[in-house]
C-alpha positions as MATLAB code, in Angstrom:
seq = 'MDIEETNCMWRTALADGDSRGVEQLLRRDTRLRLLGHESSGTLETAGKAELRGLLLLGGDGDVPFAADSPWGIPADAGLAVALEHVWAPVAGYCPGFLAALRAEVLGLALVAMEHVYLLGYLYLADRSGELPRDLTDLVPYTGSNSLDVLWGTAPTLLGPTDVVPLLDEPLPAGVRDLAAVHASFTSFDFDLRLDRFTTTLGASTLADYEGEDPDDYGQGADFVRAANGEFDRWTQFCTCTSAAEAYFLDIDDRDPHDTPRVALSGMNGTSERPGEPFWDWVNQALPSLLFCV';
ca = [
     -96.551   89.429   27.097;
     -95.996   91.304   24.262;
     -98.681   92.091   22.254;
     -97.431   89.737   19.141;
     -97.410   86.728   21.362;
    -101.134   87.718   22.867;
    -102.380   87.828   19.103;
    -100.721   84.889   18.430;
    -102.558   83.061   21.497;
    -105.553   84.760   19.583;
    -104.868   83.204   16.546;
    -104.446   79.771   17.860;
    -107.148   79.966   20.388;
    -109.356   80.599   17.547;
    -108.660   78.489   14.870;
    -108.319   75.250   17.466;
    -111.945   76.036   18.812;
    -110.488   76.319   22.225;
    -112.979   77.957   24.560;
    -110.477   78.023   27.885;
    -108.249   79.179   25.722;
    -110.670   81.992   24.847;
    -111.645   82.588   28.303;
    -108.362   83.356   29.329;
    -107.325   85.264   26.893;
    -110.671   87.963   27.493;
    -109.632   88.260   30.727;
    -106.588   90.216   29.993;
    -108.771   92.266   27.900;
    -108.039   95.686   28.361;
    -111.947   97.238   27.726;
    -112.816   94.277   30.378;
    -110.928   95.694   33.029;
    -111.961   98.678   32.367;
    -115.525   97.483   32.623;
    -114.946   96.239   35.900;
    -113.150   99.393   37.312;
    -116.466  100.885   36.650;
    -118.644   98.292   38.225;
    -116.609   97.042   41.191;
    -113.750  100.008   41.744;
    -111.008   97.334   41.007;
    -109.135   96.342   37.493;
    -108.710   92.700   39.229;
    -112.418   92.093   38.547;
    -111.701   90.943   35.258;
    -109.446   88.477   35.944;
    -112.847   86.437   37.636;
    -114.918   86.722   34.402;
    -116.547   83.227   33.743;
    -116.850   82.263   30.151;
    -121.225   81.248   29.899;
    -120.643   80.353   26.055;
    -119.279   81.086   23.518;
    -120.399   81.031   19.077;
    -117.357   81.005   16.375;
    -117.748   80.631   12.996;
    -117.264   77.742   11.412;
    -118.687   76.287   14.605;
    -115.993   74.588   15.943;
    -115.349   74.572   19.968;
    -118.802   76.396   20.170;
    -119.725   76.327   23.570;
    -124.160   77.039   24.131;
    -124.890   80.675   25.838;
    -126.844   80.453   29.239;
    -130.179   80.422   29.269;
    -130.302   83.558   31.778;
    -128.474   86.033   29.492;
    -130.244   89.321   28.793;
    -130.293   88.927   24.960;
    -132.372   85.639   25.381;
    -129.744   83.650   22.653;
    -131.270   80.228   22.276;
    -129.223   77.177   23.275;
    -128.767   75.279   19.836;
    -128.049   78.929   18.229;
    -124.911   79.278   15.517;
    -123.217   82.685   15.255;
    -125.165   83.984   12.410;
    -127.994   82.973   14.200;
    -126.840   84.699   17.281;
    -126.232   87.566   15.910;
    -129.429   87.903   13.852;
    -131.307   87.564   17.671;
    -129.440   90.219   19.026;
    -129.642   92.568   16.981;
    -133.503   92.084   15.900;
    -134.978   94.754   17.626;
    -132.841   97.196   15.242;
    -132.761   95.441   11.807;
    -134.994   97.158    9.917;
    -133.136  100.220   10.977;
    -129.301   99.517   10.324;
    -129.043   96.763    7.446;
    -125.464   98.360    6.779;
    -124.463   97.849    9.844;
    -125.826   94.391   10.441;
    -124.126   93.432    7.300;
    -120.779   94.824    8.718;
    -121.005   92.673   11.744;
    -121.902   90.263    9.521;
    -118.741   89.781    7.405;
    -116.017   90.982   10.199;
    -116.945   88.922   13.394;
    -115.522   86.073   13.621;
    -117.096   84.770   17.211;
    -119.295   86.004   20.317;
    -118.343   85.919   23.755;
    -120.731   85.865   26.366;
    -119.182   86.654   30.070;
    -119.947   86.812   33.493;
    -118.615   89.696   35.025;
    -119.364   90.088   38.763;
    -123.068   88.604   37.842;
    -123.485   91.247   34.991;
    -123.402   90.324   31.604;
    -121.367   91.301   28.587;
    -121.338   90.249   24.866;
    -117.547   90.089   23.239;
    -117.988   90.407   19.417;
    -114.377   89.204   18.019;
    -112.801   90.413   15.179;
    -109.485   91.980   13.298;
    -108.589   94.874   13.593;
    -107.030   97.340   11.036;
    -106.359   94.209    9.088;
    -105.422   94.599    5.186;
    -106.541   92.427    2.375;
    -109.795   90.005    2.070;
    -110.877   88.370    5.619;
    -110.635   84.957    5.940;
    -113.924   82.410    6.365;
    -112.514   79.655    8.162;
    -111.050   79.997   11.020;
    -108.387   77.573   10.643;
    -106.648   79.772    8.496;
    -106.078   82.446   11.565;
    -102.657   81.024   12.187;
    -100.855   82.105    9.346;
    -103.056   85.102    8.064;
    -100.308   87.812    8.342;
    -103.092   90.682    7.446;
    -103.576   91.984   10.381;
    -101.556   91.155   13.682;
    -104.153   92.518   16.123;
    -107.867   90.754   16.905;
    -109.363   93.022   19.218;
    -113.066   92.713   21.102;
    -115.987   95.088   20.804;
    -118.115   94.590   24.127;
    -121.369   94.840   24.235;
    -123.698   95.351   28.368;
    -127.092   95.026   29.048;
    -130.215   96.215   27.280;
    -131.610   99.381   28.984;
    -135.204   99.047   28.150;
    -137.173  102.213   28.430;
    -140.427  103.450   27.770;
    -141.475  106.166   25.629;
    -142.681  108.421   28.273;
    -139.509  107.225   31.001;
    -137.926  110.575   31.744;
    -133.676  109.897   32.307;
    -130.895  112.136   33.896;
    -129.097  113.674   31.514;
    -131.690  114.974   29.748;
    -134.662  115.599   31.866;
    -137.276  114.181   29.446;
    -137.642  110.667   27.673;
    -134.539  109.477   25.312;
    -135.540  109.893   21.866;
    -136.838  107.458   19.929;
    -133.908  105.686   17.583;
    -131.650  106.382   20.832;
    -133.691  103.969   23.356;
    -134.204  101.011   20.409;
    -130.500  101.170   20.123;
    -130.237  101.373   23.923;
    -132.409   98.151   23.807;
    -130.151   95.493   22.069;
    -126.849   97.464   24.115;
    -126.446  100.456   26.554;
    -123.058  100.564   26.155;
    -120.600   99.644   22.971;
    -116.661   99.508   23.365;
    -113.472   99.003   22.068;
    -109.977   99.748   22.687;
    -110.250  102.899   21.307;
    -114.480  103.229   20.538;
    -116.551  104.304   23.316;
    -120.264  104.331   22.290;
    -122.421  104.852   25.969;
    -126.254  105.270   25.757;
    -126.057  104.833   29.531;
    -124.303  108.370   29.688;
    -128.266  109.292   29.044;
    -129.283  107.143   32.455;
    -126.538  107.166   34.494;
    -125.057  110.546   33.536;
    -121.270  108.887   33.680;
    -118.775  110.875   31.795;
    -121.659  112.612   30.215;
    -120.730  115.765   28.441;
    -121.867  118.425   26.135;
    -119.700  121.253   24.528;
    -120.388  124.105   26.621;
    -121.602  127.671   26.678;
    -118.540  130.023   26.804;
    -120.638  132.485   27.661;
    -118.594  134.587   30.882;
    -115.328  133.533   29.965;
    -112.406  134.781   28.663;
    -112.515  135.526   24.895;
    -109.124  135.820   24.722;
    -108.466  132.214   25.831;
    -110.011  131.050   22.274;
    -110.130  131.675   18.466;
    -112.498  134.545   17.467;
    -113.690  131.495   15.203;
    -117.370  130.514   13.593;
    -117.687  128.144   16.448;
    -116.837  130.600   19.215;
    -120.003  132.574   17.983;
    -122.103  129.848   17.780;
    -121.397  128.438   21.539;
    -121.587  132.693   22.474;
    -124.942  131.910   21.194;
    -125.751  128.652   22.770;
    -126.161  126.951   19.537;
    -123.910  123.454   21.441;
    -125.835  123.900   24.720;
    -127.624  121.061   23.620;
    -124.861  118.690   22.350;
    -124.810  115.404   24.478;
    -121.450  113.653   23.391;
    -122.361  109.874   23.769;
    -119.565  108.963   20.288;
    -115.815  109.008   20.816;
    -113.540  106.890   18.117;
    -109.373  107.666   19.225;
    -107.578  106.292   15.641;
    -110.687  108.329   14.721;
    -109.640  111.735   17.150;
    -113.335  112.381   16.636;
    -116.311  112.164   19.402;
    -119.845  112.558   17.999;
    -122.620  113.791   19.644;
    -126.803  114.104   19.505;
    -128.359  117.380   19.019;
    -131.297  117.137   20.791;
    -133.007  120.171   19.155;
    -132.214  119.362   15.696;
    -134.227  115.817   15.280;
    -135.414  113.985   11.952;
    -139.016  113.703   10.732;
    -139.182  110.523   13.039;
    -138.345  112.447   16.293;
    -134.786  111.226   16.908;
    -132.130  113.690   17.399;
    -129.264  114.425   14.640;
    -125.488  113.584   15.134;
    -122.557  116.219   15.230;
    -119.531  116.031   14.750;
    -116.512  117.850   16.253;
    -113.050  116.671   15.853;
    -110.527  116.131   18.877;
    -109.370  120.093   17.597;
    -112.135  121.600   18.499;
    -113.778  122.237   14.787;
    -117.427  121.115   14.568;
    -120.134  120.159   11.939;
    -123.427  120.714   10.911;
    -126.323  120.023   10.391;
    -125.953  116.759   12.114;
    -126.843  113.572   10.097;
    -130.298  111.247   10.617;
    -128.994  108.789   13.277;
    -129.633  105.919   11.928;
    -128.125  107.091    8.354;
    -124.633  107.654   10.573;
    -125.618  103.980   12.726;
    -125.669  102.369    8.854;
    -122.704  104.649    6.823;
    -120.261  106.136    9.768;
    -120.207  103.545   12.661;
    -119.244  100.396    9.903;
    -116.142  102.537    9.053;
    -115.243  103.425   12.707;
    -115.189   99.972   14.114;
    -114.030   98.028   10.863;
    -112.487  100.826    8.740;
    -114.988   99.069    5.862;
];
């Protein structure tokens, strides 16, 4: 099945409120297959994923959420109420990001895979023009050919004194609050992984070049700063392939609330400093990276 056929099936399933069709399409999602591989070592795990709840714009075809989900979403919740409930722990910090979620998300799917729950946020990627606000308008809609799924994993609940392996110190405020909603937040070309701090999974920092051959690098400002150890406490937590950007927490540069600033490093090796305050980045940069708004 090619991409065009898959996109057409997505639009039809949502317009018809077809929960079984949505479940089958979710099982084929590339990112879900990769998440399944992380947990089980095989790409086949996603093929057995079960839909345990579905909330769609307009409410047609809704399936009540399972009572044992990590987010405790009420069984009688609609899409808007569920979004508010999931993000309530950080609602006061990122109103801009939550406004983008409310405007762009067409549905919320609760999926169980190998006894692990995930939330799938359904949205139209690479859209042009106004977004249809009635799912029955999706079938003839030509503003976008791509429905994407943003996957949120279960929360990581940590106290202010709990030491995490990657930092060898407690997870900073702000970052800890966001991890209490989702430990990771990923789509096909976007990857925000706060679980790296607690498991060191895929962790990376901008390494100090000291001791390496200077002839291997350009003698620019970044080389000098790296040789001086300025990047040693930059820890990568987010990447966006389409934007060709990676984002790091500058652990030694914190805002007045003791939250690390977010430093940008382009895929071409350039970097920018000082970084943005964490919640400013979530409010302003994150919606653009996800939804191009």
